PDB file of C-alpha atoms and ligand atoms in Angstrom:
ATOM      1  CA  MET A 101    -173.668 117.688  59.203  1.00 79.00           C
ATOM      2  CA  LYS A 102    -173.254 119.849  62.289  1.00 93.00           C
ATOM      3  CA  ASN A 103    -169.645 119.123  63.111  1.00 96.00           C
ATOM      4  CA  VAL A 104    -166.522 117.440  61.725  1.00 98.00           C
ATOM      5  CA  SER A 105    -163.270 116.482  63.458  1.00 98.00           C
ATOM      6  CA  ALA A 106    -159.947 115.955  61.718  1.00 98.00           C
ATOM      7  CA  ARG A 107    -156.512 114.826  62.852  1.00 98.00           C
ATOM      8  CA  ALA A 108    -153.189 115.943  61.350  1.00 98.00           C
ATOM      9  CA  PRO A 109    -149.624 114.755  61.993  1.00 98.00           C
ATOM     10  CA  SER A 110    -146.504 116.548  63.151  1.00 98.00           C
ATOM     11  CA  SER A 111    -143.842 117.199  60.528  1.00 98.00           C
ATOM     12  CA  THR A 112    -140.232 118.142  59.976  1.00 98.00           C
ATOM     13  CA  ALA A 113    -139.382 120.790  57.401  1.00 98.00           C
ATOM     14  CA  ASN A 114    -136.279 121.544  55.327  1.00 98.00           C
ATOM     15  CA  LEU A 115    -134.520 118.143  55.788  1.00 98.00           C
ATOM     16  CA  GLY A 116    -131.255 120.071  55.621  1.00 98.00           C
ATOM     17  CA  PRO A 117    -130.795 121.670  52.204  1.00 98.00           C
ATOM     18  CA  GLY A 118    -134.507 121.895  51.270  1.00 98.00           C
ATOM     19  CA  PHE A 119    -135.315 125.127  53.108  1.00 97.00           C
ATOM     20  CA  ASP A 120    -139.020 126.004  52.646  1.00 96.00           C
ATOM     21  CA  VAL A 121    -139.231 123.272  49.969  1.00 98.00           C
ATOM     22  CA  PHE A 122    -139.048 119.862  51.691  1.00 98.00           C
ATOM     23  CA  GLY A 123    -141.384 118.481  54.340  1.00 98.00           C
ATOM     24  CA  LEU A 124    -141.897 115.072  55.907  1.00 98.00           C
ATOM     25  CA  ALA A 125    -144.960 114.070  57.937  1.00 98.00           C
ATOM     26  CA  LEU A 126    -144.040 112.321  61.216  1.00 98.00           C
ATOM     27  CA  ASP A 127    -146.148 109.942  63.286  1.00 98.00           C
ATOM     28  CA  ALA A 128    -144.655 111.311  66.531  1.00 98.00           C
ATOM     29  CA  TYR A 129    -147.614 113.557  67.450  1.00 98.00           C
ATOM     30  CA  TYR A 130    -151.055 114.569  66.155  1.00 98.00           C
ATOM     31  CA  ASP A 131    -153.345 117.598  66.571  1.00 98.00           C
ATOM     32  CA  GLU A 132    -157.115 117.285  66.477  1.00 98.00           C
ATOM     33  CA  VAL A 133    -159.494 120.028  65.357  1.00 98.00           C
ATOM     34  CA  GLN A 134    -163.279 119.892  65.508  1.00 98.00           C
ATOM     35  CA  ILE A 135    -165.408 122.507  63.752  1.00 98.00           C
ATOM     36  CA  THR A 136    -169.066 122.868  64.770  1.00 98.00           C
ATOM     37  CA  LYS A 137    -171.732 125.077  63.234  1.00 97.00           C
ATOM     38  CA  GLN A 138    -172.760 126.990  66.321  1.00 95.00           C
ATOM     39  CA  GLY A 139    -173.354 130.537  67.627  1.00 91.00           C
ATOM     40  CA  ARG A 140    -172.133 133.597  65.736  1.00 93.00           C
ATOM     41  CA  GLY A 141    -168.754 134.479  64.302  1.00 94.00           C
ATOM     42  CA  ILE A 142    -165.689 132.313  64.994  1.00 97.00           C
ATOM     43  CA  THR A 143    -164.845 131.142  68.491  1.00 97.00           C
ATOM     44  CA  ILE A 144    -162.005 128.896  69.654  1.00 97.00           C
ATOM     45  CA  GLU A 145    -162.020 126.553  72.631  1.00 97.00           C
ATOM     46  CA  SER A 146    -159.039 124.577  73.893  1.00 97.00           C
ATOM     47  CA  SER A 147    -157.759 123.295  77.187  1.00 96.00           C
ATOM     48  CA  ASP A 148    -154.204 123.561  75.823  1.00 95.00           C
ATOM     49  CA  SER A 149    -152.149 126.689  75.859  1.00 90.00           C
ATOM     50  CA  VAL A 150    -152.989 128.172  72.433  1.00 92.00           C
ATOM     51  CA  PRO A 151    -154.117 131.684  71.470  1.00 93.00           C
ATOM     52  CA  LEU A 152    -157.928 131.824  71.428  1.00 95.00           C
ATOM     53  CA  GLU A 153    -158.223 134.869  69.145  1.00 95.00           C
ATOM     54  CA  PRO A 154    -158.900 133.531  65.612  1.00 95.00           C
ATOM     55  CA  GLU A 155    -156.398 135.957  64.039  1.00 93.00           C
ATOM     56  CA  LYS A 156    -153.591 134.719  66.315  1.00 93.00           C
ATOM     57  CA  ASN A 157    -154.345 131.011  66.008  1.00 95.00           C
ATOM     58  CA  SER A 158    -153.261 128.957  62.966  1.00 95.00           C
ATOM     59  CA  ALA A 159    -156.551 126.981  62.827  1.00 97.00           C
ATOM     60  CA  GLY A 160    -158.524 130.186  63.437  1.00 97.00           C
ATOM     61  CA  LEU A 161    -156.804 131.965  60.540  1.00 96.00           C
ATOM     62  CA  VAL A 162    -157.545 129.067  58.193  1.00 98.00           C
ATOM     63  CA  VAL A 163    -161.222 128.862  59.182  1.00 98.00           C
ATOM     64  CA  ARG A 164    -161.640 132.638  58.942  1.00 97.00           C
ATOM     65  CA  GLU A 165    -160.153 132.690  55.445  1.00 96.00           C
ATOM     66  CA  MET A 166    -162.145 129.673  54.223  1.00 98.00           C
ATOM     67  CA  ALA A 167    -165.409 131.071  55.649  1.00 97.00           C
ATOM     68  CA  LYS A 168    -164.730 134.358  53.839  1.00 97.00           C
ATOM     69  CA  LYS A 169    -163.806 132.696  50.560  1.00 97.00           C
ATOM     70  CA  PHE A 170    -166.837 130.376  50.511  1.00 98.00           C
ATOM     71  CA  LYS A 171    -169.243 132.996  51.921  1.00 97.00           C
ATOM     72  CA  ILE A 172    -170.177 130.849  54.943  1.00 96.00           C
ATOM     73  CA  LYS A 173    -172.650 132.667  57.180  1.00 93.00           C
ATOM     74  CA  ASP A 174    -172.832 130.080  60.026  1.00 95.00           C
ATOM     75  CA  GLY A 175    -171.226 130.762  63.376  1.00 97.00           C
ATOM     76  CA  LEU A 176    -168.305 128.364  63.862  1.00 98.00           C
ATOM     77  CA  LEU A 177    -166.861 126.877  67.024  1.00 98.00           C
ATOM     78  CA  ILE A 178    -163.337 125.481  66.680  1.00 98.00           C
ATOM     79  CA  LYS A 179    -162.173 123.006  69.339  1.00 98.00           C
ATOM     80  CA  ILE A 180    -158.440 122.297  69.342  1.00 98.00           C
ATOM     81  CA  LYS A 181    -156.673 119.383  71.034  1.00 98.00           C
ATOM     82  CA  LYS A 182    -152.899 119.848  70.804  1.00 98.00           C
ATOM     83  CA  GLY A 183    -150.662 116.815  70.586  1.00 98.00           C
ATOM     84  CA  VAL A 184    -147.740 118.454  68.754  1.00 98.00           C
ATOM     85  CA  PRO A 185    -145.488 120.481  71.079  1.00 96.00           C
ATOM     86  CA  ALA A 186    -145.718 124.136  70.028  1.00 93.00           C
ATOM     87  CA  GLY A 187    -142.618 126.104  69.064  1.00 92.00           C
ATOM     88  CA  PHE A 188    -140.122 123.222  68.738  1.00 96.00           C
ATOM     89  CA  GLY A 189    -139.821 122.717  64.980  1.00 96.00           C
ATOM     90  CA  MET A 190    -142.256 119.811  64.810  1.00 97.00           C
ATOM     91  CA  GLY A 191    -144.865 121.572  62.648  1.00 96.00           C
ATOM     92  CA  SER A 192    -147.257 122.376  65.466  1.00 95.00           C
ATOM     93  CA  SER A 193    -148.995 125.371  63.885  1.00 94.00           C
ATOM     94  CA  ALA A 194    -149.111 123.466  60.587  1.00 97.00           C
ATOM     95  CA  ALA A 195    -150.801 120.424  62.158  1.00 98.00           C
ATOM     96  CA  SER A 196    -153.629 122.569  63.573  1.00 98.00           C
ATOM     97  CA  ALA A 197    -153.904 124.479  60.293  1.00 97.00           C
ATOM     98  CA  ALA A 198    -153.995 121.268  58.233  1.00 98.00           C
ATOM     99  CA  ALA A 199    -156.607 119.653  60.484  1.00 98.00           C
ATOM    100  CA  ALA A 200    -158.718 122.826  60.297  1.00 98.00           C
ATOM    101  CA  ALA A 201    -158.584 122.923  56.472  1.00 98.00           C
ATOM    102  CA  ILE A 202    -159.488 119.224  56.205  1.00 98.00           C
ATOM    103  CA  ALA A 203    -162.352 119.541  58.720  1.00 98.00           C
ATOM    104  CA  PHE A 204    -163.749 122.683  57.059  1.00 98.00           C
ATOM    105  CA  ASN A 205    -163.582 121.066  53.604  1.00 98.00           C
ATOM    106  CA  ALA A 206    -165.579 118.077  54.889  1.00 98.00           C
ATOM    107  CA  LEU A 207    -168.077 120.097  56.964  1.00 98.00           C
ATOM    108  CA  PHE A 208    -169.131 122.207  53.964  1.00 97.00           C
ATOM    109  CA  ASP A 209    -168.585 119.432  51.422  1.00 97.00           C
ATOM    110  CA  LEU A 210    -166.283 121.625  49.324  1.00 98.00           C
ATOM    111  CA  GLY A 211    -164.375 118.845  47.539  1.00 98.00           C
ATOM    112  CA  LEU A 212    -161.151 120.902  47.409  1.00 98.00           C
ATOM    113  CA  ASP A 213    -158.116 119.416  45.664  1.00 97.00           C
ATOM    114  CA  PRO A 214    -154.837 118.834  47.595  1.00 96.00           C
ATOM    115  CA  ASN A 215    -153.132 122.017  46.341  1.00 95.00           C
ATOM    116  CA  SER A 216    -156.125 124.152  47.408  1.00 97.00           C
ATOM    117  CA  LEU A 217    -156.199 122.518  50.848  1.00 98.00           C
ATOM    118  CA  VAL A 218    -152.471 123.212  51.240  1.00 98.00           C
ATOM    119  CA  LYS A 219    -152.986 126.809  50.122  1.00 97.00           C
ATOM    120  CA  PHE A 220    -155.647 127.425  52.786  1.00 97.00           C
ATOM    121  CA  ALA A 221    -153.665 125.584  55.466  1.00 97.00           C
ATOM    122  CA  GLY A 222    -150.601 127.705  54.612  1.00 96.00           C
ATOM    123  CA  ILE A 223    -152.474 130.840  55.653  1.00 95.00           C
ATOM    124  CA  GLY A 224    -152.375 129.501  59.218  1.00 94.00           C
ATOM    125  CA  GLU A 225    -148.568 129.757  59.276  1.00 90.00           C
ATOM    126  CA  LYS A 226    -148.843 133.547  59.455  1.00 87.00           C
ATOM    127  CA  ALA A 227    -149.833 133.092  63.113  1.00 81.00           C
ATOM    128  CA  SER A 228    -146.382 131.829  64.129  1.00 78.00           C
ATOM    129  CA  ALA A 229    -144.002 132.599  61.258  1.00 78.00           C
ATOM    130  CA  GLY A 230    -145.357 136.024  60.316  1.00 79.00           C
ATOM    131  CA  SER A 231    -145.322 134.868  56.690  1.00 81.00           C
ATOM    132  CA  ILE A 232    -146.594 131.884  54.744  1.00 88.00           C
ATOM    133  CA  HIS A 233    -144.403 128.839  54.115  1.00 91.00           C
ATOM    134  CA  TYR A 234    -145.908 125.638  52.795  1.00 96.00           C
ATOM    135  CA  ASP A 235    -143.400 122.891  53.702  1.00 97.00           C
ATOM    136  CA  ASN A 236    -144.929 121.796  57.036  1.00 97.00           C
ATOM    137  CA  VAL A 237    -148.580 122.218  56.001  1.00 98.00           C
ATOM    138  CA  SER A 238    -148.001 120.271  52.769  1.00 98.00           C
ATOM    139  CA  ALA A 239    -146.550 117.355  54.744  1.00 98.00           C
ATOM    140  CA  SER A 240    -149.330 117.546  57.326  1.00 98.00           C
ATOM    141  CA  VAL A 241    -152.114 117.675  54.733  1.00 98.00           C
ATOM    142  CA  LEU A 242    -150.725 115.124  52.250  1.00 98.00           C
ATOM    143  CA  GLY A 243    -148.497 112.918  54.424  1.00 98.00           C
ATOM    144  CA  GLY A 244    -145.174 111.398  53.339  1.00 98.00           C
ATOM    145  CA  PHE A 245    -142.350 113.421  51.785  1.00 98.00           C
ATOM    146  CA  VAL A 246    -143.318 116.588  49.943  1.00 98.00           C
ATOM    147  CA  ILE A 247    -141.632 119.039  47.605  1.00 98.00           C
ATOM    148  CA  VAL A 248    -143.235 122.464  47.488  1.00 98.00           C
ATOM    149  CA  ARG A 249    -143.129 124.584  44.361  1.00 97.00           C
ATOM    150  CA  THR A 250    -144.595 128.082  44.555  1.00 94.00           C
ATOM    151  CA  ASP A 251    -145.880 130.574  41.922  1.00 90.00           C
ATOM    152  CA  PRO A 252    -148.125 128.755  41.267  1.00 94.00           C
ATOM    153  CA  LEU A 253    -148.343 126.501  44.327  1.00 95.00           C
ATOM    154  CA  ASP A 254    -147.850 122.889  43.295  1.00 96.00           C
ATOM    155  CA  VAL A 255    -146.945 120.185  45.801  1.00 98.00           C
ATOM    156  CA  ILE A 256    -145.296 116.933  44.766  1.00 98.00           C
ATOM    157  CA  LYS A 257    -145.703 113.995  47.148  1.00 98.00           C
ATOM    158  CA  ILE A 258    -143.441 110.945  47.290  1.00 98.00           C
ATOM    159  CA  ASP A 259    -144.053 107.915  49.513  1.00 98.00           C
ATOM    160  CA  PRO A 260    -141.068 107.524  51.861  1.00 98.00           C
ATOM    161  CA  PRO A 261    -139.107 104.273  52.142  1.00 98.00           C
ATOM    162  CA  LYS A 262    -140.587 101.889  54.712  1.00 97.00           C
ATOM    163  CA  ASP A 263    -137.255 101.515  56.504  1.00 98.00           C
ATOM    164  CA  LEU A 264    -136.748 105.233  57.240  1.00 98.00           C
ATOM    165  CA  VAL A 265    -136.744 105.913  60.998  1.00 98.00           C
ATOM    166  CA  LEU A 266    -136.272 109.289  62.632  1.00 98.00           C
ATOM    167  CA  CYS A 267    -134.883 110.082  66.080  1.00 98.00           C
ATOM    168  CA  VAL A 268    -135.890 113.531  67.293  1.00 98.00           C
ATOM    169  CA  ALA A 269    -134.478 115.311  70.337  1.00 98.00           C
ATOM    170  CA  ILE A 270    -136.643 118.135  71.651  1.00 98.00           C
ATOM    171  CA  PRO A 271    -134.691 120.349  74.075  1.00 98.00           C
ATOM    172  CA  LYS A 272    -136.372 121.670  77.202  1.00 98.00           C
ATOM    173  CA  ILE A 273    -135.627 125.333  76.640  1.00 97.00           C
ATOM    174  CA  ASN A 274    -137.776 128.427  76.588  1.00 95.00           C
ATOM    175  CA  VAL A 275    -138.622 129.335  73.033  1.00 93.00           C
ATOM    176  CA  PRO A 276    -139.520 132.890  72.066  1.00 87.00           C
ATOM    177  CA  LYS A 277    -143.098 133.737  71.082  1.00 82.00           C
ATOM    178  CA  LYS A 278    -143.335 133.644  67.274  1.00 82.00           C
ATOM    179  CA  LYS A 279    -140.183 131.504  67.324  1.00 86.00           C
ATOM    180  CA  THR A 280    -140.281 130.740  63.601  1.00 87.00           C
ATOM    181  CA  GLN A 281    -140.287 134.454  62.824  1.00 88.00           C
ATOM    182  CA  VAL A 282    -137.274 134.895  65.135  1.00 90.00           C
ATOM    183  CA  SER A 283    -135.349 132.000  63.579  1.00 93.00           C
ATOM    184  CA  ARG A 284    -136.099 133.233  60.074  1.00 93.00           C
ATOM    185  CA  GLY A 285    -134.740 136.621  61.116  1.00 94.00           C
ATOM    186  CA  VAL A 286    -131.180 135.237  61.545  1.00 96.00           C
ATOM    187  CA  LEU A 287    -130.961 133.885  57.984  1.00 97.00           C
ATOM    188  CA  PRO A 288    -128.707 135.464  55.367  1.00 97.00           C
ATOM    189  CA  GLN A 289    -130.473 137.408  52.632  1.00 96.00           C
ATOM    190  CA  GLN A 290    -127.828 136.428  50.100  1.00 97.00           C
ATOM    191  CA  VAL A 291    -125.869 133.201  49.655  1.00 98.00           C
ATOM    192  CA  LYS A 292    -122.594 132.314  47.984  1.00 98.00           C
ATOM    193  CA  LEU A 293    -123.039 130.647  44.612  1.00 98.00           C
ATOM    194  CA  SER A 294    -120.717 127.775  45.605  1.00 98.00           C
ATOM    195  CA  ASP A 295    -122.819 127.115  48.761  1.00 98.00           C
ATOM    196  CA  TYR A 296    -126.003 127.155  46.710  1.00 98.00           C
ATOM    197  CA  VAL A 297    -124.501 124.593  44.330  1.00 98.00           C
ATOM    198  CA  LYS A 298    -123.611 122.221  47.196  1.00 98.00           C
ATOM    199  CA  ASN A 299    -127.046 122.546  48.815  1.00 98.00           C
ATOM    200  CA  LEU A 300    -128.804 122.024  45.490  1.00 98.00           C
ATOM    201  CA  ALA A 301    -126.767 118.864  44.830  1.00 98.00           C
ATOM    202  CA  ASN A 302    -127.682 117.439  48.252  1.00 98.00           C
ATOM    203  CA  ALA A 303    -131.349 118.425  47.881  1.00 98.00           C
ATOM    204  CA  SER A 304    -131.463 116.656  44.502  1.00 98.00           C
ATOM    205  CA  ALA A 305    -129.861 113.574  46.057  1.00 98.00           C
ATOM    206  CA  ILE A 306    -132.478 113.569  48.860  1.00 98.00           C
ATOM    207  CA  THR A 307    -135.277 113.615  46.288  1.00 98.00           C
ATOM    208  CA  THR A 308    -133.617 110.768  44.400  1.00 98.00           C
ATOM    209  CA  GLY A 309    -133.295 108.884  47.694  1.00 98.00           C
ATOM    210  CA  PHE A 310    -137.047 109.197  48.302  1.00 98.00           C
ATOM    211  CA  ILE A 311    -137.889 108.136  44.751  1.00 98.00           C
ATOM    212  CA  ASN A 312    -135.541 105.128  44.879  1.00 98.00           C
ATOM    213  CA  LYS A 313    -136.451 104.289  48.528  1.00 98.00           C
ATOM    214  CA  ASP A 314    -132.764 104.586  49.401  1.00 98.00           C
ATOM    215  CA  VAL A 315    -132.473 105.521  53.091  1.00 98.00           C
ATOM    216  CA  GLU A 316    -128.658 105.725  52.979  1.00 98.00           C
ATOM    217  CA  LEU A 317    -128.748 108.235  50.137  1.00 98.00           C
ATOM    218  CA  ILE A 318    -131.371 110.337  51.957  1.00 98.00           C
ATOM    219  CA  GLY A 319    -129.438 110.262  55.240  1.00 98.00           C
ATOM    220  CA  HIS A 320    -126.037 110.993  53.740  1.00 98.00           C
ATOM    221  CA  SER A 321    -127.472 113.952  51.808  1.00 98.00           C
ATOM    222  CA  ILE A 322    -128.937 115.688  54.866  1.00 98.00           C
ATOM    223  CA  LYS A 323    -126.255 118.375  54.624  1.00 98.00           C
ATOM    224  CA  ASP A 324    -127.018 122.066  54.721  1.00 98.00           C
ATOM    225  CA  ILE A 325    -124.286 124.677  54.615  1.00 98.00           C
ATOM    226  CA  ILE A 326    -126.579 127.692  54.359  1.00 98.00           C
ATOM    227  CA  VAL A 327    -129.404 127.648  56.921  1.00 98.00           C
ATOM    228  CA  GLU A 328    -128.040 125.300  59.618  1.00 98.00           C
ATOM    229  CA  PRO A 329    -124.830 127.303  60.257  1.00 98.00           C
ATOM    230  CA  ALA A 330    -126.886 130.505  60.548  1.00 98.00           C
ATOM    231  CA  ARG A 331    -129.344 129.035  63.041  1.00 98.00           C
ATOM    232  CA  LYS A 332    -127.367 126.584  65.147  1.00 98.00           C
ATOM    233  CA  HIS A 333    -126.342 129.196  67.747  1.00 97.00           C
ATOM    234  CA  LEU A 334    -130.013 129.269  68.781  1.00 96.00           C
ATOM    235  CA  ILE A 335    -129.736 125.608  69.880  1.00 97.00           C
ATOM    236  CA  PRO A 336    -127.580 124.922  72.965  1.00 97.00           C
ATOM    237  CA  GLY A 337    -125.121 122.085  72.322  1.00 98.00           C
ATOM    238  CA  PHE A 338    -126.145 121.621  68.671  1.00 98.00           C
ATOM    239  CA  ASP A 339    -122.682 120.611  67.431  1.00 98.00           C
ATOM    240  CA  MET A 340    -122.309 117.959  70.169  1.00 98.00           C
ATOM    241  CA  VAL A 341    -125.824 116.624  69.573  1.00 98.00           C
ATOM    242  CA  LYS A 342    -125.001 116.213  65.888  1.00 98.00           C
ATOM    243  CA  THR A 343    -121.522 114.739  66.351  1.00 98.00           C
ATOM    244  CA  ASN A 344    -122.780 112.287  68.996  1.00 98.00           C
ATOM    245  CA  ALA A 345    -125.728 111.131  66.898  1.00 98.00           C
ATOM    246  CA  LEU A 346    -123.508 110.544  63.845  1.00 98.00           C
ATOM    247  CA  LYS A 347    -121.044 108.563  65.989  1.00 98.00           C
ATOM    248  CA  ALA A 348    -123.946 106.485  67.332  1.00 98.00           C
ATOM    249  CA  GLY A 349    -124.960 105.492  63.809  1.00 98.00           C
ATOM    250  CA  ALA A 350    -127.246 108.230  62.449  1.00 98.00           C
ATOM    251  CA  LEU A 351    -126.869 108.672  58.686  1.00 98.00           C
ATOM    252  CA  GLY A 352    -127.595 112.397  58.756  1.00 98.00           C
ATOM    253  CA  VAL A 353    -128.486 114.987  61.395  1.00 98.00           C
ATOM    254  CA  THR A 354    -129.916 118.493  61.120  1.00 98.00           C
ATOM    255  CA  ILE A 355    -132.250 121.049  62.685  1.00 98.00           C
ATOM    256  CA  SER A 356    -135.910 120.023  62.502  1.00 98.00           C
ATOM    257  CA  GLY A 357    -137.669 122.897  60.707  1.00 97.00           C
ATOM    258  CA  ALA A 358    -136.832 126.175  62.400  1.00 95.00           C
ATOM    259  CA  GLY A 359    -135.628 124.306  65.519  1.00 96.00           C
ATOM    260  CA  PRO A 360    -134.786 123.937  68.296  1.00 98.00           C
ATOM    261  CA  SER A 361    -135.430 120.189  67.895  1.00 98.00           C
ATOM    262  CA  VAL A 362    -132.680 118.183  66.217  1.00 98.00           C
ATOM    263  CA  ILE A 363    -133.551 115.269  63.942  1.00 98.00           C
ATOM    264  CA  SER A 364    -131.490 112.205  63.006  1.00 98.00           C
ATOM    265  CA  PHE A 365    -132.217 110.243  59.836  1.00 98.00           C
ATOM    266  CA  THR A 366    -131.585 106.547  60.340  1.00 98.00           C
ATOM    267  CA  SER A 367    -132.297 103.171  58.868  1.00 98.00           C
ATOM    268  CA  LYS A 368    -134.528 100.558  60.487  1.00 97.00           C
ATOM    269  CA  SER A 369    -131.491  98.509  61.527  1.00 97.00           C
ATOM    270  CA  ALA A 370    -129.782 101.341  63.495  1.00 98.00           C
ATOM    271  CA  ASP A 371    -129.703 101.310  67.295  1.00 98.00           C
ATOM    272  CA  HIS A 372    -132.300 104.048  67.805  1.00 98.00           C
ATOM    273  CA  LYS A 373    -132.125 104.072  71.603  1.00 98.00           C
ATOM    274  CA  LYS A 374    -128.362 104.536  71.378  1.00 98.00           C
ATOM    275  CA  ILE A 375    -128.797 107.455  68.968  1.00 98.00           C
ATOM    276  CA  CYS A 376    -131.379 109.069  71.293  1.00 98.00           C
ATOM    277  CA  LYS A 377    -129.039 108.649  74.274  1.00 98.00           C
ATOM    278  CA  ALA A 378    -126.188 110.172  72.241  1.00 98.00           C
ATOM    279  CA  MET A 379    -128.359 113.183  71.390  1.00 98.00           C
ATOM    280  CA  GLU A 380    -129.370 113.531  75.054  1.00 98.00           C
ATOM    281  CA  LYS A 381    -125.700 113.578  76.029  1.00 98.00           C
ATOM    282  CA  GLY A 382    -125.045 116.256  73.430  1.00 98.00           C
ATOM    283  CA  PHE A 383    -127.699 118.498  74.931  1.00 98.00           C
ATOM    284  CA  ALA A 384    -126.473 117.654  78.442  1.00 98.00           C
ATOM    285  CA  SER A 385    -123.031 119.006  77.451  1.00 98.00           C
ATOM    286  CA  ALA A 386    -124.765 122.387  77.238  1.00 98.00           C
ATOM    287  CA  ASP A 387    -126.688 121.822  80.513  1.00 98.00           C
ATOM    288  CA  THR A 388    -129.889 121.228  78.592  1.00 98.00           C
ATOM    289  CA  LYS A 389    -132.386 118.432  79.090  1.00 98.00           C
ATOM    290  CA  CYS A 390    -134.346 117.011  76.205  1.00 98.00           C
ATOM    291  CA  THR A 391    -137.133 114.610  75.336  1.00 98.00           C
ATOM    292  CA  THR A 392    -136.429 112.112  72.580  1.00 98.00           C
ATOM    293  CA  VAL A 393    -138.866 110.394  70.265  1.00 98.00           C
ATOM    294  CA  ILE A 394    -138.340 107.636  67.728  1.00 98.00           C
ATOM    295  CA  CYS A 395    -140.809 107.960  64.873  1.00 98.00           C
ATOM    296  CA  ARG A 396    -141.586 107.167  61.251  1.00 98.00           C
ATOM    297  CA  PRO A 397    -143.141 108.995  58.323  1.00 98.00           C
ATOM    298  CA  SER A 398    -146.897 109.459  58.681  1.00 98.00           C
ATOM    299  CA  LYS A 399    -149.877 109.541  56.360  1.00 98.00           C
ATOM    300  CA  GLY A 400    -151.601 112.895  55.952  1.00 98.00           C
ATOM    301  CA  ALA A 401    -154.502 114.565  57.754  1.00 98.00           C
ATOM    302  CA  PHE A 402    -157.821 112.732  57.827  1.00 98.00           C
ATOM    303  CA  VAL A 403    -161.399 113.158  58.966  1.00 98.00           C
ATOM    304  CA  LEU A 404    -162.235 111.214  62.108  1.00 97.00           C
TER     305      LEU A 404
HETATM  306  N1  HSE B 639    -139.050 126.213  56.403  1.00 56.20           N
HETATM  307  C1  HSE B 639    -139.452 126.794  57.649  1.00 56.20           C
HETATM  308  C2  HSE B 639    -138.241 127.420  58.315  1.00 56.20           C
HETATM  309  C3  HSE B 639    -140.012 125.729  58.529  1.00 56.20           C
HETATM  310  O1  HSE B 639    -137.216 126.756  58.380  1.00 56.20           O
HETATM  311  O2  HSE B 639    -138.328 128.576  58.737  1.00 56.20           O
HETATM  312  C4  HSE B 639    -140.510 126.237  59.848  1.00 56.20           C
HETATM  313  O3  HSE B 639    -141.003 125.136  60.603  1.00 56.20           O
END
């Protein structure tokens, strides 16, 4: 085989109280990565605005690491087609990293298990977050709802309920370069024990909701009193977006990953257009425009 292409979905991380632990693959957007044995060293081509230096690009970092690990001597050309908006908390770097890991695994017939694929894909997150976190890449690689345990890395996947629908509002604001690193920089280093207890209870309820396919339980447990309060000042109009969406029928609302997108958890029977409009109005109260998307959980990355 000379080349392989793979596609990986967008994702939302944290789901409120599950900071760096929970991820959910979303069928809103997809990235495509093709790896071809060609030339010398690693080169990246893309008509989208992504860094072309392998060490600054999430797919490039993954391919570089995998080539090193498996002693691949071929030159490799990586072509990237971005579908996931970069820097908005929709798992953009993770989608490219996941697609790269899946394509590389197939191109060299490595037969890697899911945890190993996630581990390699996680290396790509250094490009935007400065450090590795596995929530988005796990969702992008495996699909569905994921729980990430580290030391050693072990990802648990649960199939989401079929009637879970997400409304995402993506504000049109300038995001800083390395946005995830910036939004991790505002987080407290220590938390109050009573806050930890409340977040842990809600995180446990979310997991139970996914196991029991109970959308109401998931939605009503999307409550985070540690990370959301520390980050929300980075999102213009966040409080109004949340209040409006809840009034319009969302079950739970929080920051999508490191933001600035805001995500509403809803059931199939909710009025999704109304919830999107309510979120738009919330952003408008802070003179900010946004794009909204209604989506569902996605399956994981796959070879095309
Ligand atoms: N868990 C990560 C964070 C997700 O919140 O920083 C980044 O998309």
